[in-house]
Amino acid sequence: MSAACADVEEPSDDDDSYVTTGVNGSTSSGETGGTASTGAWGHNGSGGEGGGSSSHGPYPIVLAHGFFGFEEFAGVEFATYFYQVKQYLADNGETQIFTPAVDPFNDSATRGAQLEAHIESILAETGADKVVVIGHSQGGLDARVVAHDRPELIAAVLTVATPHGGSPVSDIALGITENDAASDIIDNLVNLIGSAIYDEVGDETSVTDALYQFSTPGIAEFNATYPDAPGIFYASMTGRTDYHLGGQACVPDFHLAYIDSLKTVEDPTEALFVISEAIIDGSDDSPNDGLVRVEDAKHGEFWGCVPADHTDEIGQIFGDNPGFGNSFDHKQLFLELVRELRRRGF
């Protein structure tokens, strides 16, 4: 399916009306239930500070992985975090897609610095001025760190199931790992396992630092430290599971036709998320993807929810079907996300 090109009115250099910022979906470019897209998976809506008229846009796309993430699992080329997404995008004309690896377990200050270094290398390699980052889970927080610290490197940040508002699961987990001795044991175990199965693991990997960042106090500190940068476009979307259709929580600021086409499709809870989904439901019966509540995933212009759990969103585990009767296709989702970004000039 080829990308549809459309003319987009570009904002002036001093016009920030298209910059969408803020946790929980605060936005300056769309109303709740706002602009509808058109055509076959068509696209229509406000744009950002992109540029150029190429159907594939001027900016390389960086896919930023989340917690426990990797570029290649155990050195196996086909076993990628964004399962087969890079190849699928290439098959549809998107050849400048990068999937850098950062520490699988660490806070986003550390991972963000690593991502920044990768982005600098990507810009040097491609000759581009900026990149667009699509971050899944913690990868979205890493992208926000880079956007805050080095805004000149980033054109847009699109987050997928990123816990901008934290996760109740981390609060529970920190109750188990609340003392230094337990934290050290867990960190050492993760480093030992990580060294064996990841192709890029930092020396100071810390699962407890990552868990703290997702906790209620940790995410409050993060959001205060890394406010959004003017001139960068921010958008978000997420998943919903446990047969939840999302209700009002999933009403988007901007309608992407592919996401809208799935609004009556349900996703059964997989065994991996039965406990975490129950933890979230126990504290707040709101739609979630098994790890992140929809409301906590909103940041900037909200593009809605897909019937997928936290791993379905990226095609894991290794292409596992999202569930009986669920027609969601993670590769098509990423293609449509990229197409919309391109349509807006990014």
Tab-separated table of C-alpha atoms in Angstrom:
chain	number	residue	atom	x	y	z
A	1	MET	CA	0.000	0.000	0.000
A	2	SER	CA	1.651	3.203	-1.117
A	3	ALA	CA	1.635	6.373	0.939
A	4	ALA	CA	-0.882	9.010	-0.053
A	5	CYS	CA	0.584	12.481	-0.401
A	6	ALA	CA	-1.404	15.534	0.602
A	7	ASP	CA	-0.575	19.194	0.779
A	8	VAL	CA	-0.150	20.405	4.329
A	9	GLU	CA	-0.122	24.029	5.363
A	10	GLU	CA	3.171	24.568	7.142
A	11	PRO	CA	3.279	26.795	10.244
A	12	SER	CA	5.587	29.746	10.358
A	13	ASP	CA	8.871	29.499	12.258
A	14	ASP	CA	7.464	31.362	15.246
A	15	ASP	CA	4.115	29.553	15.277
A	16	ASP	CA	3.881	26.993	18.103
A	17	SER	CA	0.186	26.249	17.500
A	18	TYR	CA	1.079	22.822	16.166
A	19	VAL	CA	3.291	21.842	19.068
A	20	THR	CA	1.340	19.409	21.201
A	21	THR	CA	2.583	18.870	24.700
A	22	GLY	CA	1.692	17.546	28.096
A	23	VAL	CA	0.888	14.332	29.924
A	24	ASN	CA	-2.596	12.801	29.715
A	25	GLY	CA	-3.408	14.187	26.326
A	26	SER	CA	-3.313	17.950	26.766
A	27	THR	CA	-2.983	19.348	23.282
A	28	SER	CA	-3.009	22.603	21.423
A	29	SER	CA	-3.819	21.114	18.035
A	30	GLY	CA	-6.957	19.054	18.502
A	31	GLU	CA	-10.186	18.699	20.434
A	32	THR	CA	-11.378	15.455	21.969
A	33	GLY	CA	-12.872	13.369	19.213
A	34	GLY	CA	-11.320	15.802	16.747
A	35	THR	CA	-10.278	15.758	13.127
A	36	ALA	CA	-11.238	12.707	11.113
A	37	SER	CA	-8.939	11.111	8.591
A	38	THR	CA	-10.063	10.430	5.047
A	39	GLY	CA	-9.601	7.848	2.327
A	40	ALA	CA	-8.447	4.239	2.527
A	41	TRP	CA	-6.503	4.540	5.766
A	42	GLY	CA	-6.547	8.207	4.705
A	43	HIS	CA	-4.988	11.005	6.676
A	44	ASN	CA	-6.163	14.462	7.558
A	45	GLY	CA	-5.216	16.664	10.468
A	46	SER	CA	-2.961	19.305	11.875
A	47	GLY	CA	0.738	19.064	11.173
A	48	GLY	CA	3.977	19.969	12.853
A	49	GLU	CA	7.157	21.708	11.873
A	50	GLY	CA	8.126	19.194	9.216
A	51	GLY	CA	9.261	20.122	5.784
A	52	GLY	CA	9.659	18.928	2.247
A	53	SER	CA	7.204	17.342	-0.169
A	54	SER	CA	8.670	13.844	-0.516
A	55	SER	CA	6.162	11.032	0.014
A	56	HIS	CA	8.695	9.567	2.413
A	57	GLY	CA	9.460	12.788	4.230
A	58	PRO	CA	12.806	14.423	4.969
A	59	TYR	CA	13.591	12.751	8.292
A	60	PRO	CA	14.920	9.302	9.195
A	61	ILE	CA	12.677	7.296	11.516
A	62	VAL	CA	14.153	5.969	14.760
A	63	LEU	CA	12.264	3.150	16.488
A	64	ALA	CA	13.145	3.323	20.188
A	65	HIS	CA	12.623	0.116	22.156
A	66	GLY	CA	11.225	-0.154	25.645
A	67	PHE	CA	12.079	-1.766	28.967
A	68	PHE	CA	13.675	-5.207	28.480
A	69	GLY	CA	14.186	-4.151	24.877
A	70	PHE	CA	16.751	-5.151	22.300
A	71	GLU	CA	17.735	-4.667	18.668
A	72	GLU	CA	18.493	-8.328	18.052
A	73	PHE	CA	17.606	-10.988	20.610
A	74	ALA	CA	20.610	-13.195	21.455
A	75	GLY	CA	22.300	-11.999	18.264
A	76	VAL	CA	19.629	-13.536	16.016
A	77	GLU	CA	18.963	-11.098	13.183
A	78	PHE	CA	15.310	-11.982	12.593
A	79	ALA	CA	14.425	-11.812	16.299
A	80	THR	CA	14.010	-8.059	16.556
A	81	TYR	CA	12.120	-6.057	19.199
A	82	PHE	CA	9.869	-4.349	16.629
A	83	TYR	CA	9.147	-7.722	15.075
A	84	GLN	CA	9.573	-7.528	11.265
A	85	VAL	CA	8.506	-3.868	11.317
A	86	LYS	CA	11.710	-2.514	9.770
A	87	GLN	CA	11.494	-4.907	6.809
A	88	TYR	CA	7.778	-4.247	6.336
A	89	LEU	CA	8.388	-0.506	6.235
A	90	ALA	CA	11.242	-1.033	3.761
A	91	ASP	CA	8.935	-3.129	1.572
A	92	ASN	CA	6.607	-0.130	1.509
A	93	GLY	CA	9.287	2.380	0.521
A	94	GLU	CA	10.577	3.466	3.942
A	95	THR	CA	14.280	2.698	3.775
A	96	GLN	CA	15.646	5.071	6.429
A	97	ILE	CA	14.436	3.197	9.487
A	98	PHE	CA	16.827	2.755	12.408
A	99	THR	CA	16.476	0.510	15.472
A	100	PRO	CA	19.300	1.392	17.886
A	101	ALA	CA	19.723	-0.540	21.128
A	102	VAL	CA	20.131	1.041	24.555
A	103	ASP	CA	20.353	-0.518	28.029
A	104	PRO	CA	17.454	-2.970	28.386
A	105	PHE	CA	17.077	-2.027	32.062
A	106	ASN	CA	17.837	1.501	33.215
A	107	ASP	CA	16.285	4.891	33.806
A	108	SER	CA	15.577	7.132	30.846
A	109	ALA	CA	18.232	9.677	31.772
A	110	THR	CA	20.811	6.962	31.090
A	111	ARG	CA	19.010	5.403	28.141
A	112	GLY	CA	18.211	8.824	26.696
A	113	ALA	CA	21.901	9.751	26.637
A	114	GLN	CA	22.617	6.509	24.791
A	115	LEU	CA	19.784	7.170	22.340
A	116	GLU	CA	21.102	10.692	21.769
A	117	ALA	CA	24.507	9.290	20.784
A	118	HIS	CA	22.847	6.878	18.353
A	119	ILE	CA	20.823	9.712	16.819
A	120	GLU	CA	23.944	11.802	16.312
A	121	SER	CA	25.487	8.853	14.449
A	122	ILE	CA	22.344	8.434	12.349
A	123	LEU	CA	22.367	12.109	11.379
A	124	ALA	CA	26.042	11.882	10.443
A	125	GLU	CA	25.346	8.785	8.350
A	126	THR	CA	22.283	10.124	6.545
A	127	GLY	CA	23.086	13.826	6.327
A	128	ALA	CA	19.637	14.638	7.707
A	129	ASP	CA	19.063	17.603	10.021
A	130	LYS	CA	16.735	15.821	12.445
A	131	VAL	CA	15.031	12.513	13.113
A	132	VAL	CA	11.540	11.407	14.041
A	133	VAL	CA	11.397	9.041	17.012
A	134	ILE	CA	8.640	6.475	17.480
A	135	GLY	CA	9.092	5.036	20.950
A	136	HIS	CA	7.369	2.007	22.419
A	137	SER	CA	6.907	1.829	26.181
A	138	GLN	CA	9.980	3.296	27.934
A	139	GLY	CA	11.400	4.163	24.519
A	140	GLY	CA	8.948	7.054	24.449
A	141	LEU	CA	10.374	8.434	27.694
A	142	ASP	CA	13.897	8.043	26.293
A	143	ALA	CA	12.803	10.043	23.252
A	144	ARG	CA	11.422	12.794	25.487
A	145	VAL	CA	14.784	13.029	27.247
A	146	VAL	CA	16.569	13.578	23.927
A	147	ALA	CA	13.903	16.029	22.759
A	148	HIS	CA	14.332	18.044	25.959
A	149	ASP	CA	18.130	17.968	26.083
A	150	ARG	CA	18.828	18.249	22.344
A	151	PRO	CA	15.690	19.633	20.660
A	152	GLU	CA	17.643	20.525	17.533
A	153	LEU	CA	17.982	16.791	16.803
A	154	ILE	CA	14.272	15.929	16.940
A	155	ALA	CA	11.424	16.825	14.588
A	156	ALA	CA	8.679	14.747	16.207
A	157	VAL	CA	8.098	12.225	18.984
A	158	LEU	CA	5.324	9.647	18.655
A	159	THR	CA	4.891	7.343	21.636
A	160	VAL	CA	3.203	3.937	21.714
A	161	ALA	CA	2.000	2.666	25.108
A	162	THR	CA	4.505	4.823	26.964
A	163	PRO	CA	3.813	5.248	30.715
A	164	HIS	CA	3.888	9.061	30.762
A	165	GLY	CA	1.744	8.869	33.888
A	166	GLY	CA	3.577	5.898	35.373
A	167	SER	CA	2.250	2.389	35.991
A	168	PRO	CA	0.596	0.854	39.071
A	169	VAL	CA	2.581	-2.301	38.342
A	170	SER	CA	5.805	-0.490	39.255
A	171	ASP	CA	4.361	0.699	42.551
A	172	ILE	CA	3.592	-2.925	43.414
A	173	ALA	CA	6.992	-4.138	42.235
A	174	LEU	CA	8.806	-1.519	44.288
A	175	GLY	CA	7.059	-2.835	47.363
A	176	ILE	CA	8.930	-6.085	46.728
A	177	THR	CA	12.293	-4.482	45.892
A	178	GLU	CA	12.195	-1.664	48.421
A	179	ASN	CA	15.483	-2.417	50.216
A	180	ASP	CA	19.019	-2.093	48.882
A	181	ALA	CA	19.889	-5.758	49.320
A	182	ALA	CA	16.924	-6.950	47.258
A	183	SER	CA	17.626	-4.309	44.618
A	184	ASP	CA	21.258	-5.416	44.318
A	185	ILE	CA	20.251	-9.052	43.900
A	186	ILE	CA	17.793	-8.213	41.142
A	187	ASP	CA	20.238	-5.880	39.396
A	188	ASN	CA	22.988	-8.504	39.439
A	189	LEU	CA	20.664	-11.156	38.073
A	190	VAL	CA	19.478	-8.902	35.268
A	191	ASN	CA	23.054	-7.977	34.358
A	192	LEU	CA	24.044	-11.647	34.270
A	193	ILE	CA	21.109	-12.632	32.079
A	194	GLY	CA	21.375	-9.496	29.977
A	195	SER	CA	25.040	-10.057	29.192
A	196	ALA	CA	24.172	-13.449	27.782
A	197	ILE	CA	21.165	-12.517	25.641
A	198	TYR	CA	21.557	-8.896	24.548
A	199	ASP	CA	23.805	-7.526	21.837
A	200	GLU	CA	24.245	-4.217	23.693
A	201	VAL	CA	24.054	-3.991	27.479
A	202	GLY	CA	25.507	-1.192	29.570
A	203	ASP	CA	27.820	-1.732	32.525
A	204	GLU	CA	25.488	0.074	34.904
A	205	THR	CA	22.194	-1.572	33.966
A	206	SER	CA	19.611	-1.186	36.755
A	207	VAL	CA	16.127	-2.648	36.706
A	208	THR	CA	15.234	-0.925	39.986
A	209	ASP	CA	16.111	2.490	38.544
A	210	ALA	CA	13.740	1.786	35.663
A	211	LEU	CA	10.985	0.550	37.967
A	212	TYR	CA	11.324	3.633	40.171
A	213	GLN	CA	10.963	5.881	37.137
A	214	PHE	CA	7.616	4.221	36.286
A	215	SER	CA	6.351	4.580	39.869
A	216	THR	CA	4.060	7.376	41.028
A	217	PRO	CA	6.824	9.512	42.601
A	218	GLY	CA	9.364	8.593	39.936
A	219	ILE	CA	7.254	9.617	36.960
A	220	ALA	CA	6.327	12.887	38.688
A	221	GLU	CA	10.035	13.673	38.992
A	222	PHE	CA	10.621	12.679	35.375
A	223	ASN	CA	7.839	14.886	34.009
A	224	ALA	CA	9.070	17.840	36.054
A	225	THR	CA	12.639	17.342	34.838
A	226	TYR	CA	11.844	16.765	31.164
A	227	PRO	CA	9.078	19.108	29.993
A	228	ASP	CA	8.316	19.106	26.295
A	229	ALA	CA	10.415	21.265	24.007
A	230	PRO	CA	8.753	23.999	21.917
A	231	GLY	CA	8.902	23.365	18.183
A	232	ILE	CA	8.682	19.573	18.459
A	233	PHE	CA	5.498	17.679	17.560
A	234	TYR	CA	4.315	15.218	20.228
A	235	ALA	CA	1.666	12.542	19.724
A	236	SER	CA	0.705	9.257	21.358
A	237	MET	CA	-1.405	6.118	21.038
A	238	THR	CA	-1.712	2.895	22.986
A	239	GLY	CA	-3.311	-0.532	23.314
A	240	ARG	CA	-6.244	-2.037	25.210
A	241	THR	CA	-6.731	-5.666	26.235
A	242	ASP	CA	-8.971	-7.886	28.418
A	243	TYR	CA	-11.885	-7.506	25.941
A	244	HIS	CA	-12.095	-3.789	26.762
A	245	LEU	CA	-13.250	-1.503	23.934
A	246	GLY	CA	-11.842	1.534	25.690
A	247	GLY	CA	-14.901	3.735	25.943
A	248	GLN	CA	-14.383	7.441	26.492
A	249	ALA	CA	-10.730	6.918	27.444
A	250	CYS	CA	-9.908	5.848	23.887
A	251	VAL	CA	-11.642	8.728	22.085
A	252	PRO	CA	-8.827	10.328	20.053
A	253	ASP	CA	-7.875	13.920	19.425
A	254	PHE	CA	-7.056	12.852	15.873
A	255	HIS	CA	-8.688	10.006	13.963
A	256	LEU	CA	-6.387	7.669	12.066
A	257	ALA	CA	-8.546	5.469	9.837
A	258	TYR	CA	-6.651	2.253	10.532
A	259	ILE	CA	-7.058	2.668	14.292
A	260	ASP	CA	-10.714	3.632	13.856
A	261	SER	CA	-11.289	0.468	11.800
A	262	LEU	CA	-10.429	-1.608	14.885
A	263	LYS	CA	-12.649	0.169	17.410
A	264	THR	CA	-15.067	-2.782	17.775
A	265	VAL	CA	-12.334	-5.453	17.847
A	266	GLU	CA	-11.529	-7.004	21.230
A	267	ASP	CA	-8.256	-8.430	22.530
A	268	PRO	CA	-8.187	-11.319	25.018
A	269	THR	CA	-5.712	-11.103	27.884
A	270	GLU	CA	-2.690	-13.334	27.315
A	271	ALA	CA	-1.191	-15.382	30.140
A	272	LEU	CA	1.842	-13.091	30.332
A	273	PHE	CA	-0.356	-10.172	31.441
A	274	VAL	CA	-3.019	-11.867	33.552
A	275	ILE	CA	-1.384	-10.817	36.836
A	276	SER	CA	-0.374	-7.291	35.826
A	277	GLU	CA	-3.736	-6.633	34.182
A	278	ALA	CA	-5.459	-7.797	37.359
A	279	ILE	CA	-3.232	-5.477	39.417
A	280	ILE	CA	-4.259	-2.516	37.279
A	281	ASP	CA	-7.937	-3.511	37.319
A	282	GLY	CA	-7.741	-3.936	41.079
A	283	SER	CA	-6.615	-0.348	41.556
A	284	ASP	CA	-8.606	1.239	38.749
A	285	ASP	CA	-10.912	-0.556	36.305
A	286	SER	CA	-9.781	1.513	33.347
A	287	PRO	CA	-8.690	0.297	29.909
A	288	ASN	CA	-5.055	-0.734	29.706
A	289	ASP	CA	-2.700	-2.923	27.684
A	290	GLY	CA	-1.722	-5.143	30.594
A	291	LEU	CA	1.007	-2.802	31.815
A	292	VAL	CA	0.033	0.781	30.990
A	293	ARG	CA	-3.344	2.446	31.469
A	294	VAL	CA	-4.728	4.339	28.489
A	295	GLU	CA	-4.899	7.580	30.469
A	296	ASP	CA	-1.251	7.221	31.497
A	297	ALA	CA	-0.189	6.681	27.877
A	298	LYS	CA	-1.590	9.986	26.617
A	299	HIS	CA	0.903	12.686	25.729
A	300	GLY	CA	0.430	15.436	23.197
A	301	GLU	CA	-2.074	14.738	20.424
A	302	PHE	CA	-3.770	11.424	21.216
A	303	TRP	CA	-4.360	9.082	18.259
A	304	GLY	CA	-6.429	6.459	20.052
A	305	CYS	CA	-6.241	2.787	21.052
A	306	VAL	CA	-5.746	-0.501	19.239
A	307	PRO	CA	-6.879	-3.949	20.453
A	308	ALA	CA	-3.477	-5.131	21.640
A	309	ASP	CA	-1.573	-5.866	24.809
A	310	HIS	CA	1.856	-4.429	25.572
A	311	THR	CA	3.685	-7.052	23.498
A	312	ASP	CA	1.097	-7.342	20.702
A	313	GLU	CA	1.775	-3.678	19.917
A	314	ILE	CA	5.230	-4.623	18.603
A	315	GLY	CA	4.458	-8.127	17.325
A	316	GLN	CA	5.871	-10.042	20.261
A	317	ILE	CA	6.487	-12.632	21.277
A	318	PHE	CA	8.230	-13.200	17.918
A	319	GLY	CA	5.145	-12.772	15.765
A	320	ASP	CA	2.673	-14.356	18.168
A	321	ASN	CA	-0.939	-13.877	17.043
A	322	PRO	CA	-2.647	-11.088	19.036
A	323	GLY	CA	-5.548	-13.371	19.979
A	324	PHE	CA	-8.493	-15.318	18.586
A	325	GLY	CA	-10.720	-13.113	16.460
A	326	ASN	CA	-8.349	-10.145	16.700
A	327	SER	CA	-7.453	-8.738	13.275
A	328	PHE	CA	-4.909	-6.241	14.615
A	329	ASP	CA	-1.665	-6.169	12.599
A	330	HIS	CA	1.242	-4.439	14.345
A	331	LYS	CA	3.204	-4.021	11.103
A	332	GLN	CA	0.292	-2.265	9.416
A	333	LEU	CA	-0.085	-0.040	12.478
A	334	PHE	CA	3.510	1.155	12.262
A	335	LEU	CA	3.174	1.722	8.524
A	336	GLU	CA	0.088	3.874	9.085
A	337	LEU	CA	1.790	5.802	11.886
A	338	VAL	CA	4.754	6.545	9.621
A	339	ARG	CA	2.468	7.478	6.716
A	340	GLU	CA	0.634	9.995	8.877
A	341	LEU	CA	3.897	11.521	10.049
A	342	ARG	CA	5.053	11.759	6.425
A	343	ARG	CA	1.765	13.332	5.396
A	344	ARG	CA	2.345	16.040	7.975
A	345	GLY	CA	5.729	16.828	6.479
A	346	PHE	CA	7.953	14.852	8.821
